[in-house]
XYZ file of C-alpha atoms in Angstrom:
773
model
C -49.793 -13.739 -1.591
C -47.856 -11.123 0.309
C -44.336 -12.029 1.440
C -44.213 -11.783 5.242
C -40.525 -10.903 5.160
C -41.442 -7.837 3.149
C -43.242 -6.472 6.194
C -41.294 -4.472 8.807
C -39.025 -6.652 10.963
C -37.713 -5.936 14.430
C -37.713 -2.413 15.766
C -33.922 -2.356 15.635
C -33.910 -3.451 12.002
C -36.464 -0.772 11.143
C -34.207 1.870 12.685
C -31.145 0.426 10.973
C -32.975 0.449 7.656
C -33.886 4.106 8.178
C -30.219 4.916 8.859
C -29.131 2.812 5.875
C -31.442 4.777 3.573
C -30.100 8.050 4.937
C -26.538 6.839 4.281
C -27.559 5.956 0.723
C -28.986 9.434 0.238
C -25.984 11.227 1.720
C -23.451 9.203 -0.265
C -25.388 9.892 -3.456
C -25.846 13.602 -2.863
C -22.202 14.078 -1.808
C -21.190 12.983 -5.316
C -24.018 14.939 -6.922
C -23.001 18.164 -5.171
C -19.387 17.771 -6.282
C -20.446 17.385 -9.917
C -23.639 19.423 -10.355
C -23.852 22.035 -7.601
C -20.335 23.177 -6.780
C -18.946 25.654 -9.336
C -16.489 24.090 -11.778
C -14.751 26.854 -13.736
C -12.336 24.476 -15.483
C -15.062 22.249 -16.894
C -13.003 19.150 -16.156
C -14.773 16.057 -14.895
C -14.925 15.845 -11.100
C -16.204 12.285 -10.872
C -17.388 10.047 -8.110
C -19.124 6.701 -7.846
C -22.745 6.716 -6.774
C -23.406 3.138 -7.917
C -20.262 1.676 -6.332
C -21.176 3.423 -3.103
C -24.752 2.142 -3.177
C -23.669 -1.484 -3.329
C -21.778 -1.038 -0.042
C -24.379 0.924 1.954
C -26.042 -2.028 3.712
C -22.745 -3.754 4.481
C -21.160 -0.632 5.936
C -24.271 0.344 7.903
C -24.336 -3.122 9.420
C -20.646 -2.976 10.289
C -20.505 0.512 11.787
C -23.812 0.299 13.663
C -23.570 -3.272 14.960
C -20.236 -5.014 14.458
C -17.217 -2.745 14.772
C -15.419 -2.186 18.050
C -13.182 0.744 18.924
C -9.940 -1.189 18.324
C -11.034 -2.546 14.939
C -9.494 -1.113 11.790
C -11.240 -0.971 8.404
C -9.938 -0.589 4.875
C -12.807 0.812 2.813
C -13.260 0.055 -0.880
C -11.931 3.168 -2.668
C -15.097 4.014 -4.581
C -17.195 3.758 -1.414
C -15.534 6.748 0.236
C -18.810 8.769 0.145
C -20.437 6.037 2.269
C -17.610 6.330 4.785
C -18.033 10.096 4.951
C -21.803 9.764 5.313
C -21.355 7.446 8.293
C -18.715 9.726 9.808
C -21.158 12.618 9.532
C -24.079 10.731 11.085
C -21.830 9.460 13.897
C -20.802 13.018 14.729
C -17.185 12.708 13.604
C -17.378 14.853 10.450
C -18.801 18.366 10.242
C -21.506 18.916 7.642
C -19.376 21.619 6.008
C -17.068 18.904 4.672
C -19.852 17.084 2.826
C -19.748 19.637 0.019
C -15.998 19.278 -0.518
C -15.572 15.846 -2.117
C -12.623 16.035 -4.553
C -12.286 19.744 -3.878
C -8.822 21.171 -3.239
C -8.206 20.693 0.474
C -11.487 18.817 0.906
C -12.576 15.210 1.134
C -10.212 13.073 -0.884
C -11.243 11.045 -3.894
C -10.528 7.882 -1.914
C -10.104 7.316 1.829
C -6.850 8.783 3.116
C -5.056 8.417 6.446
C -3.229 11.714 6.031
C -5.427 14.023 3.971
C -9.037 13.475 5.021
C -10.410 15.537 7.939
C -11.288 12.267 9.702
C -8.215 10.097 9.067
C -9.165 6.801 7.484
C -7.821 3.656 9.104
C -6.193 2.730 5.801
C -5.577 4.756 2.678
C -7.057 3.050 -0.354
C -7.294 3.885 -4.034
C -4.632 1.758 -5.663
C -6.715 -1.285 -6.540
C -5.779 -4.344 -4.505
C -3.212 -2.547 -2.346
C -5.651 -1.054 0.150
C -7.449 -4.385 0.341
C -4.337 -6.204 1.509
C -3.108 -3.506 3.911
C -5.053 -4.843 6.939
C -3.202 -8.150 6.602
C 0.080 -6.348 7.131
C -1.586 -4.159 9.738
C -2.479 -7.313 11.654
C 1.131 -8.491 11.569
C 2.342 -5.035 12.644
C -0.097 -4.994 15.569
C 0.974 -8.466 16.678
C 4.628 -7.476 16.390
C 4.120 -4.345 18.496
C 2.266 -6.424 21.081
C 4.958 -9.074 21.402
C 7.863 -6.613 21.362
C 6.453 -3.590 23.161
C 3.117 -4.664 24.659
C 1.257 -1.754 23.103
C -0.602 -2.888 19.972
C -3.993 -3.604 21.507
C -6.589 -5.896 19.994
C -9.268 -5.736 17.339
C -10.199 -7.149 13.976
C -8.682 -5.960 10.732
C -11.452 -5.561 8.148
C -11.142 -5.112 4.385
C -14.146 -4.041 2.318
C -13.179 -5.256 -1.122
C -14.745 -4.745 -4.528
C -15.010 -8.044 -6.388
C -13.139 -6.574 -9.368
C -10.199 -5.935 -7.018
C -9.794 -9.682 -6.771
C -8.452 -9.640 -10.321
C -5.272 -8.049 -8.976
C -2.335 -10.378 -8.432
C -1.281 -8.505 -5.301
C -4.445 -9.734 -3.597
C -3.636 -13.384 -4.116
C 0.029 -12.959 -3.295
C -1.137 -11.741 0.110
C -3.911 -14.299 0.580
C -1.620 -17.291 0.049
C 1.401 -16.046 2.024
C 2.244 -18.744 4.597
C 2.072 -16.307 7.514
C -1.452 -15.098 6.700
C -3.297 -18.345 7.468
C -2.726 -17.716 11.199
C -4.261 -14.228 11.258
C -7.702 -14.840 12.711
C -8.349 -11.129 13.190
C -8.393 -10.551 9.415
C -11.864 -10.347 7.875
C -12.565 -9.454 4.265
C -16.046 -8.576 3.059
C -16.272 -8.817 -0.729
C -18.823 -6.585 -2.450
C -19.839 -9.239 -4.991
C -21.755 -6.993 -7.385
C -20.381 -8.803 -10.442
C -19.716 -5.622 -12.380
C -16.499 -4.005 -13.500
C -15.894 -0.578 -14.988
C -17.503 -1.216 -18.363
C -19.692 -4.276 -18.101
C -21.477 -6.949 -16.152
C -18.971 -9.761 -15.611
C -20.358 -12.597 -17.765
C -19.416 -15.617 -15.671
C -20.395 -16.530 -12.125
C -17.041 -16.631 -10.325
C -18.176 -17.069 -6.725
C -17.612 -20.817 -6.642
C -14.096 -20.369 -7.953
C -13.408 -17.668 -5.352
C -14.750 -19.884 -2.584
C -12.340 -22.627 -3.555
C -9.351 -20.297 -3.875
C -9.826 -18.728 -0.448
C -10.563 -22.085 1.181
C -7.442 -23.633 -0.357
C -5.398 -20.836 1.274
C -6.795 -21.762 4.689
C -9.418 -19.020 4.940
C -12.899 -19.452 6.366
C -15.385 -18.746 3.567
C -18.861 -17.410 4.366
C -21.256 -16.751 1.486
C -24.194 -14.399 1.901
C -26.134 -14.847 -1.316
C -29.830 -14.385 -0.604
C -31.902 -12.328 1.807
C -35.035 -13.175 3.753
C -37.518 -12.378 0.961
C -35.972 -14.835 -1.451
C -35.385 -17.420 1.253
C -39.101 -17.279 2.086
C -39.985 -17.845 -1.558
C -37.506 -20.716 -1.771
C -39.292 -22.404 1.164
C -42.618 -22.500 -0.681
C -43.764 -25.090 -3.240
C -41.803 -24.388 -6.407
C -39.100 -22.615 -4.423
C -36.415 -25.141 -5.311
C -37.048 -24.458 -8.995
C -36.786 -20.703 -8.408
C -33.499 -21.122 -6.525
C -32.101 -23.293 -9.311
C -33.256 -20.776 -11.913
C -31.516 -17.842 -10.214
C -28.428 -19.892 -9.312
C -27.948 -20.966 -12.915
C -28.744 -17.589 -14.455
C -25.816 -15.661 -15.954
C -24.919 -12.338 -14.364
C -26.010 -10.250 -17.371
C -29.383 -12.021 -17.619
C -30.040 -11.555 -13.922
C -29.172 -7.881 -13.956
C -31.219 -7.288 -17.086
C -34.253 -8.576 -15.177
C -33.811 -5.714 -12.716
C -34.404 -3.207 -15.493
C -37.825 -4.666 -16.477
C -41.268 -3.603 -15.245
C -43.283 -6.107 -13.132
C -45.224 -7.518 -16.097
C -42.077 -8.342 -18.043
C -40.440 -9.645 -14.862
C -43.255 -12.183 -14.401
C -42.880 -13.280 -17.999
C -39.085 -13.561 -18.023
C -38.249 -14.842 -14.540
C -39.515 -18.435 -15.024
C -37.317 -18.902 -18.105
C -37.875 -21.861 -20.406
C -36.193 -24.669 -18.485
C -37.772 -27.731 -16.865
C -38.749 -25.802 -13.729
C -40.388 -22.888 -15.548
C -43.941 -23.970 -14.744
C -43.155 -24.338 -11.040
C -41.614 -20.869 -10.926
C -44.546 -19.378 -12.804
C -46.983 -20.923 -10.335
C -44.928 -19.796 -7.359
C -44.850 -16.119 -8.318
C -48.352 -15.917 -9.767
C -49.965 -14.445 -6.650
C -46.982 -12.521 -5.304
C -47.766 -8.767 -5.508
C -45.754 -6.739 -8.002
C -43.939 -4.716 -5.358
C -43.046 -7.810 -3.336
C -41.808 -9.646 -6.434
C -39.647 -6.714 -7.512
C -38.224 -6.464 -3.985
C -37.605 -10.217 -3.773
C -35.683 -10.455 -7.033
C -33.204 -7.850 -5.822
C -33.113 -9.236 -2.262
C -29.482 -10.354 -2.248
C -27.684 -11.163 0.998
C -25.413 -8.141 0.893
C -28.481 -5.915 1.191
C -30.180 -7.876 3.971
C -29.278 -6.807 7.502
C -30.340 -10.091 9.090
C -28.382 -12.189 6.594
C -25.264 -10.108 7.173
C -25.702 -10.276 10.934
C -25.953 -14.056 10.794
C -22.798 -14.278 8.667
C -20.752 -12.010 10.926
C -21.798 -14.122 13.921
C -20.142 -17.155 12.298
C -16.662 -15.606 11.976
C -13.969 -17.987 13.205
C -11.304 -15.953 14.994
C -8.657 -18.663 14.589
C -8.115 -18.077 10.862
C -8.756 -15.318 8.329
C -12.300 -15.030 7.040
C -13.776 -13.866 3.762
C -17.454 -12.996 3.503
C -18.690 -13.133 -0.086
C -21.688 -10.808 0.009
C -23.829 -10.718 -3.125
C -24.873 -7.162 -3.945
C -26.204 -4.981 -6.725
C -24.161 -2.120 -8.077
C -26.360 0.940 -7.749
C -28.714 -0.752 -5.263
C -31.679 1.508 -4.569
C -30.783 3.979 -7.336
C -32.254 4.501 -10.791
C -28.981 3.173 -12.232
C -29.285 -0.120 -10.337
C -27.734 -3.036 -12.218
C -27.035 -1.127 -15.429
C -23.762 -2.255 -17.056
C -22.554 1.333 -17.538
C -23.429 2.671 -14.099
C -19.881 2.783 -12.741
C -19.429 6.547 -13.032
C -23.018 7.413 -13.928
C -24.677 10.322 -12.130
C -28.356 10.434 -11.302
C -30.191 13.095 -13.233
C -31.814 15.884 -11.278
C -35.190 14.214 -11.787
C -33.853 10.870 -10.569
C -32.318 12.508 -7.515
C -35.640 14.154 -6.655
C -37.429 10.853 -7.130
C -35.006 9.214 -4.715
C -35.650 11.969 -2.182
C -39.408 11.483 -2.549
C -39.120 7.721 -2.029
C -36.995 8.231 1.090
C -39.145 11.063 2.445
C -36.347 13.639 2.260
C -36.120 17.221 1.089
C -33.613 17.857 -1.742
C -33.459 21.490 -0.675
C -32.051 20.385 2.695
C -29.756 17.534 1.638
C -27.617 17.362 4.785
C -30.432 17.134 7.311
C -29.672 14.893 10.283
C -32.029 12.886 12.452
C -34.068 14.482 15.238
C -32.052 14.304 18.453
C -34.863 12.587 20.369
C -35.537 9.918 17.719
C -34.525 6.256 17.681
C -32.008 6.659 14.799
C -30.154 9.424 16.641
C -30.036 7.330 19.815
C -28.712 4.293 17.931
C -26.084 6.440 16.216
C -25.033 8.012 19.513
C -24.583 4.581 21.067
C -22.476 3.431 18.125
C -20.364 6.591 18.282
C -19.670 5.958 21.964
C -18.717 2.336 21.273
C -16.364 3.326 18.443
C -14.592 6.109 20.352
C -10.898 5.247 20.638
C -8.754 5.966 23.647
C -5.867 8.340 23.094
C -2.426 6.756 23.297
C 0.787 8.167 24.667
C 3.163 8.568 21.748
C 6.715 7.375 22.284
C 9.518 9.381 20.712
C 11.585 7.725 18.029
C 14.842 6.377 19.468
C 18.050 8.347 19.144
C 20.221 6.988 16.345
C 23.995 7.525 16.493
C 25.472 9.073 13.390
C 28.724 7.108 13.479
C 29.486 3.758 15.118
C 33.235 4.377 15.137
C 34.425 1.588 12.858
C 36.709 2.165 9.876
C 36.431 -0.855 7.545
C 39.628 -2.143 5.985
C 40.548 -4.754 3.418
C 37.932 -5.570 0.798
C 34.236 -5.438 1.589
C 30.850 -5.052 -0.082
C 28.142 -2.548 0.664
C 25.703 -5.451 0.936
C 27.721 -7.061 3.736
C 28.007 -3.666 5.455
C 24.219 -3.674 5.962
C 24.224 -6.656 8.330
C 27.438 -5.492 10.006
C 25.928 -2.077 10.753
C 22.768 -3.583 12.259
C 24.808 -5.743 14.615
C 26.988 -2.794 15.615
C 23.917 -0.634 16.191
C 22.461 -3.291 18.468
C 25.555 -3.093 20.636
C 26.086 0.669 20.522
C 22.449 1.753 20.917
C 20.342 -1.159 22.243
C 17.206 0.965 22.640
C 17.346 1.789 18.946
C 18.399 -1.735 18.054
C 15.366 -3.317 19.733
C 13.050 -1.297 17.480
C 14.716 -2.458 14.274
C 12.686 -5.081 12.422
C 13.964 -6.594 9.193
C 11.728 -8.213 6.601
C 12.696 -10.233 3.568
C 10.932 -12.404 0.987
C 12.892 -15.613 1.521
C 16.274 -13.999 0.714
C 17.700 -13.167 4.137
C 20.821 -15.310 3.747
C 21.573 -14.300 0.155
C 21.352 -10.606 1.094
C 23.833 -10.910 3.974
C 21.335 -10.741 6.831
C 22.425 -14.124 8.169
C 24.480 -12.760 11.076
C 21.705 -10.405 12.104
C 19.088 -13.186 11.928
C 21.289 -15.480 14.010
C 21.662 -12.736 16.600
C 18.065 -11.500 16.960
C 16.018 -14.497 15.836
C 12.985 -14.820 13.603
C 9.695 -13.314 14.751
C 6.686 -15.511 15.332
C 3.669 -14.822 17.520
C 4.472 -18.077 19.333
C 7.598 -20.143 20.037
C 8.346 -22.807 17.447
C 10.800 -25.630 17.679
C 13.924 -25.403 15.529
C 14.405 -28.959 14.335
C 17.872 -28.176 12.952
C 19.225 -26.639 16.145
C 21.545 -29.621 16.681
C 22.731 -29.796 13.059
C 26.386 -28.724 12.972
C 26.191 -27.930 9.264
C 23.418 -25.390 9.699
C 24.842 -21.881 9.329
C 21.612 -19.857 9.471
C 19.905 -20.559 12.807
C 16.135 -20.313 12.335
C 14.919 -19.633 15.869
C 11.259 -18.524 15.694
C 9.954 -16.763 18.787
C 7.891 -13.725 19.811
C 11.057 -11.785 20.650
C 12.578 -12.238 17.169
C 13.256 -9.168 15.055
C 13.304 -10.632 11.562
C 10.097 -11.401 9.642
C 10.373 -13.839 6.768
C 7.567 -13.791 4.218
C 7.077 -15.775 1.046
C 8.848 -14.751 -2.121
C 6.344 -12.087 -3.243
C 7.921 -8.619 -3.178
C 4.571 -6.843 -2.915
C 3.981 -8.558 0.416
C 7.376 -7.405 1.667
C 6.733 -3.735 0.994
C 3.161 -3.991 2.261
C 4.506 -5.329 5.534
C 7.247 -2.719 5.988
C 4.734 0.001 5.132
C 2.463 -1.037 7.989
C 5.354 -1.697 10.361
C 6.455 1.827 9.488
C 3.062 3.238 10.460
C 2.974 1.959 14.054
C 4.277 5.285 15.339
C 1.030 6.935 14.206
C -1.337 4.036 14.975
C -0.233 3.119 18.494
C 2.460 5.669 19.288
C 5.179 3.027 19.052
C 7.813 3.769 16.396
C 9.513 0.851 14.713
C 12.496 0.946 12.368
C 11.519 -1.433 9.547
C 14.033 -2.488 6.906
C 12.926 -4.571 3.937
C 15.545 -6.376 1.874
C 15.010 -7.735 -1.643
C 16.875 -8.216 -4.889
C 17.317 -4.839 -6.549
C 16.070 -6.050 -9.961
C 12.673 -6.570 -8.330
C 12.367 -3.144 -6.722
C 10.238 -1.927 -9.600
C 7.858 -4.847 -9.114
C 7.381 -3.726 -5.529
C 7.428 0.010 -6.199
C 3.694 0.691 -6.503
C 2.635 -0.824 -3.168
C 5.687 0.642 -1.436
C 4.926 4.059 -2.889
C 1.326 3.751 -1.764
C 2.506 2.793 1.709
C 4.589 5.974 1.827
C 1.535 7.973 0.722
C -0.390 6.395 3.590
C 2.209 7.448 6.175
C 4.332 4.322 6.400
C 8.021 5.117 6.933
C 10.433 2.330 6.072
C 13.775 1.521 4.503
C 13.872 -0.558 1.335
C 17.217 -2.163 0.525
C 17.801 -3.401 -3.014
C 20.770 -5.716 -3.320
C 22.615 -6.890 -5.356
C 22.154 -4.307 -8.076
C 22.908 -3.327 -11.638
C 25.052 -4.970 -14.291
C 27.666 -5.371 -11.561
C 25.658 -8.529 -10.918
C 27.349 -9.696 -14.100
C 26.985 -13.457 -13.952
C 23.223 -13.260 -13.369
C 22.559 -11.971 -16.880
C 20.302 -9.284 -18.285
C 17.114 -10.409 -16.570
C 18.642 -9.700 -13.148
C 20.501 -6.492 -13.939
C 18.562 -3.448 -12.735
C 18.823 -0.358 -14.922
C 16.356 2.315 -13.792
C 16.311 1.738 -10.034
C 18.860 4.507 -9.238
C 16.262 7.115 -10.151
C 13.630 5.660 -7.795
C 14.574 7.883 -4.895
C 15.135 10.813 -7.222
C 11.492 10.626 -8.299
C 9.651 9.027 -5.357
C 7.988 11.507 -2.959
C 8.634 10.943 0.715
C 11.798 8.964 0.080
C 15.544 9.582 0.193
C 17.698 7.312 -1.955
C 21.278 6.332 -1.260
C 23.739 4.324 -3.310
C 26.940 4.164 -1.259
C 30.275 3.135 -2.734
C 32.054 2.002 0.438
C 31.188 0.114 3.619
C 31.517 3.182 5.848
C 29.335 5.202 3.471
C 26.735 2.446 3.836
C 26.850 2.656 7.613
C 26.443 6.407 7.639
C 23.640 6.381 5.062
C 21.769 3.615 6.878
C 22.027 5.375 10.231
C 20.840 8.646 8.686
C 17.914 6.804 7.127
C 16.974 5.156 10.423
C 17.025 8.565 12.098
C 14.302 9.761 9.705
C 11.833 7.002 10.673
C 8.980 6.985 13.172
C 8.297 10.701 13.434
C 5.684 13.118 12.021
C 8.264 14.827 9.807
C 9.970 11.567 8.866
C 10.545 9.906 5.522
C 11.368 6.572 3.947
C 14.632 5.589 2.302
C 15.870 3.336 -0.466
C 19.420 1.957 -0.336
C 20.837 0.410 -3.498
C 23.682 -1.905 -2.513
C 26.151 -4.136 -4.305
C 27.917 -7.478 -3.905
C 31.098 -6.191 -5.525
C 34.118 -6.461 -3.196
C 35.880 -3.092 -3.107
C 39.209 -2.131 -1.576
C 38.152 0.022 1.366
C 41.416 1.964 1.362
C 40.108 3.728 -1.766
C 37.654 5.566 0.491
C 40.522 7.520 2.042
C 38.581 8.041 5.264
C 40.166 10.974 7.135
C 41.754 9.845 10.428
C 41.180 13.199 12.109
C 37.836 13.151 14.015
C 36.735 16.557 12.742
C 37.592 15.705 9.162
C 35.828 12.362 9.533
C 32.745 14.161 10.827
C 32.872 16.502 7.867
C 33.062 13.532 5.470
C 30.066 11.920 7.167
C 27.975 15.083 6.831
C 28.747 15.206 3.140
C 27.983 11.507 2.641
C 24.518 11.756 4.189
C 23.861 15.071 2.388
C 24.349 13.437 -1.001
C 27.971 13.699 -2.195
C 31.567 14.230 -1.175
C 34.861 15.121 -2.807
C 37.112 12.093 -2.834
C 39.965 13.672 -4.790
C 40.645 17.371 -5.219
C 44.421 17.468 -4.837
C 45.415 19.983 -7.510
C 44.685 23.674 -7.833
C 43.659 23.573 -11.483
C 41.817 20.387 -12.474
C 40.975 19.752 -16.102
C 37.884 17.637 -15.598
C 35.471 16.525 -12.878
C 34.667 12.835 -12.669
C 31.451 12.053 -10.809
C 30.794 8.455 -9.785
C 28.141 6.632 -7.783
C 28.175 3.176 -6.243
C 30.031 0.151 -7.521
C 31.855 1.904 -10.392
C 33.955 4.189 -8.166
C 37.084 1.980 -8.577
C 36.933 2.394 -12.377
C 36.568 6.156 -12.040
C 39.479 6.403 -9.603
C 41.620 4.380 -12.012
C 40.576 6.731 -14.817
C 41.596 9.729 -12.692
C 45.033 8.212 -12.143
C 45.567 7.573 -15.842
C 44.278 11.011 -16.823
C 46.823 12.458 -14.414
C 49.536 10.523 -16.219
C 48.303 12.211 -19.413
C 48.661 15.626 -17.797
C 44.955 16.140 -17.091
C 44.216 16.436 -13.373
C 40.801 15.201 -12.348
C 38.598 15.988 -9.385
C 36.603 12.941 -8.255
C 33.223 13.433 -6.630
C 31.342 10.483 -5.162
C 27.557 10.835 -5.220
C 25.647 8.981 -2.530
C 22.164 10.472 -3.094
C 21.121 11.985 -6.433
C 17.734 12.841 -4.945
C 19.189 15.017 -2.216
C 21.426 16.776 -4.736
C 18.487 17.452 -7.028
C 16.501 18.893 -4.143
C 19.448 21.149 -3.316
C 19.584 22.331 -6.931
C 15.846 23.017 -6.887
C 16.206 24.896 -3.615
C 18.866 27.111 -5.165
C 16.168 28.162 -7.637
C 13.562 28.672 -4.920
C 11.655 25.491 -5.784
C 12.434 23.509 -2.621
C 13.289 24.181 0.999
C 16.313 21.863 1.152
C 19.756 23.037 2.203
C 22.040 23.976 -0.698
C 25.451 23.929 0.970
C 26.407 20.511 -0.350
C 26.428 21.797 -3.946
C 28.937 24.507 -3.097
C 31.005 22.053 -1.104
C 31.433 19.410 -3.834
C 30.961 21.548 -6.965
C 32.569 24.892 -6.016
C 32.415 27.601 -8.636
C 36.193 27.964 -8.845
C 36.552 24.290 -9.803
C 33.796 24.161 -12.408
C 35.150 21.993 -15.207
C 33.780 19.685 -17.897
C 32.064 16.751 -16.205
C 31.796 13.004 -16.764
C 29.160 11.194 -14.693
C 29.251 7.419 -14.270
C 26.916 4.965 -12.542
C 25.727 1.399 -12.853
C 22.258 2.444 -13.935
C 20.559 4.767 -16.389
C 22.764 7.811 -17.054
C 19.893 10.304 -16.796
C 20.039 9.821 -13.013
C 23.089 12.085 -12.712
C 22.704 14.137 -15.892
C 21.221 17.111 -14.037
C 24.506 17.676 -12.190
C 26.000 19.414 -15.216
C 23.489 22.173 -14.533
C 24.918 22.960 -11.106
C 27.640 25.057 -12.789
C 26.500 24.890 -16.398
C 29.449 22.843 -17.637
C 29.720 20.593 -20.713
C 29.245 16.973 -19.750
C 29.143 13.347 -20.836
C 26.958 10.855 -18.994
C 27.868 7.186 -18.847
C 25.599 4.432 -17.633
C 23.379 1.540 -18.634
C 20.797 2.018 -21.381
C 20.232 -1.537 -22.604
C 19.629 -4.981 -21.212
C 22.820 -6.775 -20.277
C 24.047 -10.306 -20.560
C 25.951 -12.789 -18.460
C 29.706 -12.526 -18.291
C 32.693 -11.478 -16.262
C 32.637 -8.008 -14.736
C 35.239 -6.497 -17.070
C 33.388 -7.654 -20.184
C 29.999 -6.478 -18.961
C 31.382 -3.090 -17.899
C 33.019 -2.679 -21.306
C 29.741 -3.549 -23.039
C 27.953 -0.728 -21.247
C 30.785 1.795 -21.221
C 31.400 1.664 -17.482
C 35.036 0.635 -17.850
C 38.043 2.833 -17.185
C 38.905 3.219 -20.877
C 35.451 4.590 -21.695
C 35.613 7.052 -18.800
C 39.008 8.306 -20.010
C 37.758 8.620 -23.576
C 34.708 10.630 -22.491
C 36.916 12.960 -20.451
C 39.364 13.490 -23.309
C 36.499 14.319 -25.669
C 35.382 17.067 -23.306
C 38.770 18.680 -22.646
C 40.233 18.538 -26.185
């Protein structure tokens, strides 16, 4: 008995199926060409993922040809990048010459890229779980731009997610964030192929996933079976067949796909109570129809997908769990080791024969007068985006004119500077958006939050507005400029990354600043780094920091964070010692945001109160300007009072008071000391590299703070790993000692903790004496 659903459906579905098969071919041959055709003199593996692409072909064909609108944005599963490029080619966006360049230098990237692919992807992906969550933060960024500037537009934010990506904690941190449940424009489509890199996942996890998403407030749509199987299920014995497949383990099911029709008939009924009913049901189904029905999962059925997409509820986020087969339509279909497998030449030719294509002309398009070409042309017209008028980044003043006095912390200077900027440059101030993971008050943003309010896409009542004991006023409104997320740091940096990309998405630059505890910067570093790679420009503030956070103990004392900016591409790091240094560094960092040649910044701040008179800020305007230029360039000379110093003391951040005290006591011993304050080790390293022709940075700051005629033995000191400043001895080739933190700390008073790690004045003096004796 022939299955009627196996016969051709509507004319549109026939055309879509023809396009889908061409996408499958192109995605497969793009990877094949990169590995088997293009010369590879090095012999190193090129790689690519034919099977992972094949599982997404139907879903992506359905989306691009029927569902997507021009304002929609899509994050594509990393390993499905060949499918994306195949669709771009068929839609007329990508020239055929690029199809032979996958993973070639200067060619199509390994994974979709906003900045490096010839057709910029909506979202860069590749770091598992990070690209999947990016559209959530993109949705928030779009809403923020709309409420603040009226320029974000509309559109859904789609994520095409591999089911193995759902093992990543970053995914669930984003899914359950309290703000996400309101984002009805977010739609995830999960490629539920039930395979990972090395195996078929043994357990059926869909039910668990359904419950987890539903518990977070998401709409859950499951697309499990296609029309062929549904027709069989409707026949006598169909309930037994459904139960048999539902209860079958993933490995058993996928092993069935590798059997010939005779074995399939024997094995499919199983040996359970419904085996006889299943056997009777499939007895007169032709071999070809039975083989097609068994693999007829919902993620490969255009009608089933269309029905699911029509049910999307735009009032809450939606996840579509689409059952698929890894390697669908390929000779490697369903095999547990197909992740990076390449079709053999014979298998590729067999695929071409089945699809009616010529392997000798792999990039052939559709005839211009045919139905597929007309459908593609219509989709291309629908997806064409209007150009936007890019707004220039606001002018940022370099100096707000204040000279802090008394004692102050660099952490407190952050909020003070934002408030002053709002008054001095309101156009710049209105584009500042701060984000924190539930730590806004403990990181000294309270005054700023009270001033600008908390952002929400709608007004919300503040039930504590009349409480006289409430210090932090939580006024939520569309005009607010502070976004408060849950405690997860990965969500924070995901959000500031997308807020920092609005200049390139909608031509509206924002100045996003994310604040978190410095000990957790490393937890957030991967998604923040990936956001920088994808073009997001933001400022990350880590505070409080280091063992200076003495009472918090070793678990909360960051050690390696000072080198983050030294090593992170696209980022400038600052660790200021004084409040005015903080202002200048923050303003310089803001001035680098929201522009094609811009960059991100990381500021490492402290809660240690420091006597601001130690900064010795020059009162003369010209001298003050000179100090500011040095501060933002990476370092300045704080003391150079004698003609013949015996040692150079180099300090960064919170330990400057100890180093200044050491300089005073060394002077009493007859050893004059120059004191240099480093604000950015990364900028100094770039200057040193540029001196050797390895960078294009300016080098003047090295000559200004480490002049050749004052080259002396050097002691470097910071509240962090000493390797961060160790390279500075190479500026003039002087002997040096490097003090810092190389072990986990413990709770205690500041003096005791500094002594434990050798950050105290006595240790600095001892290191200097060892060098000059």
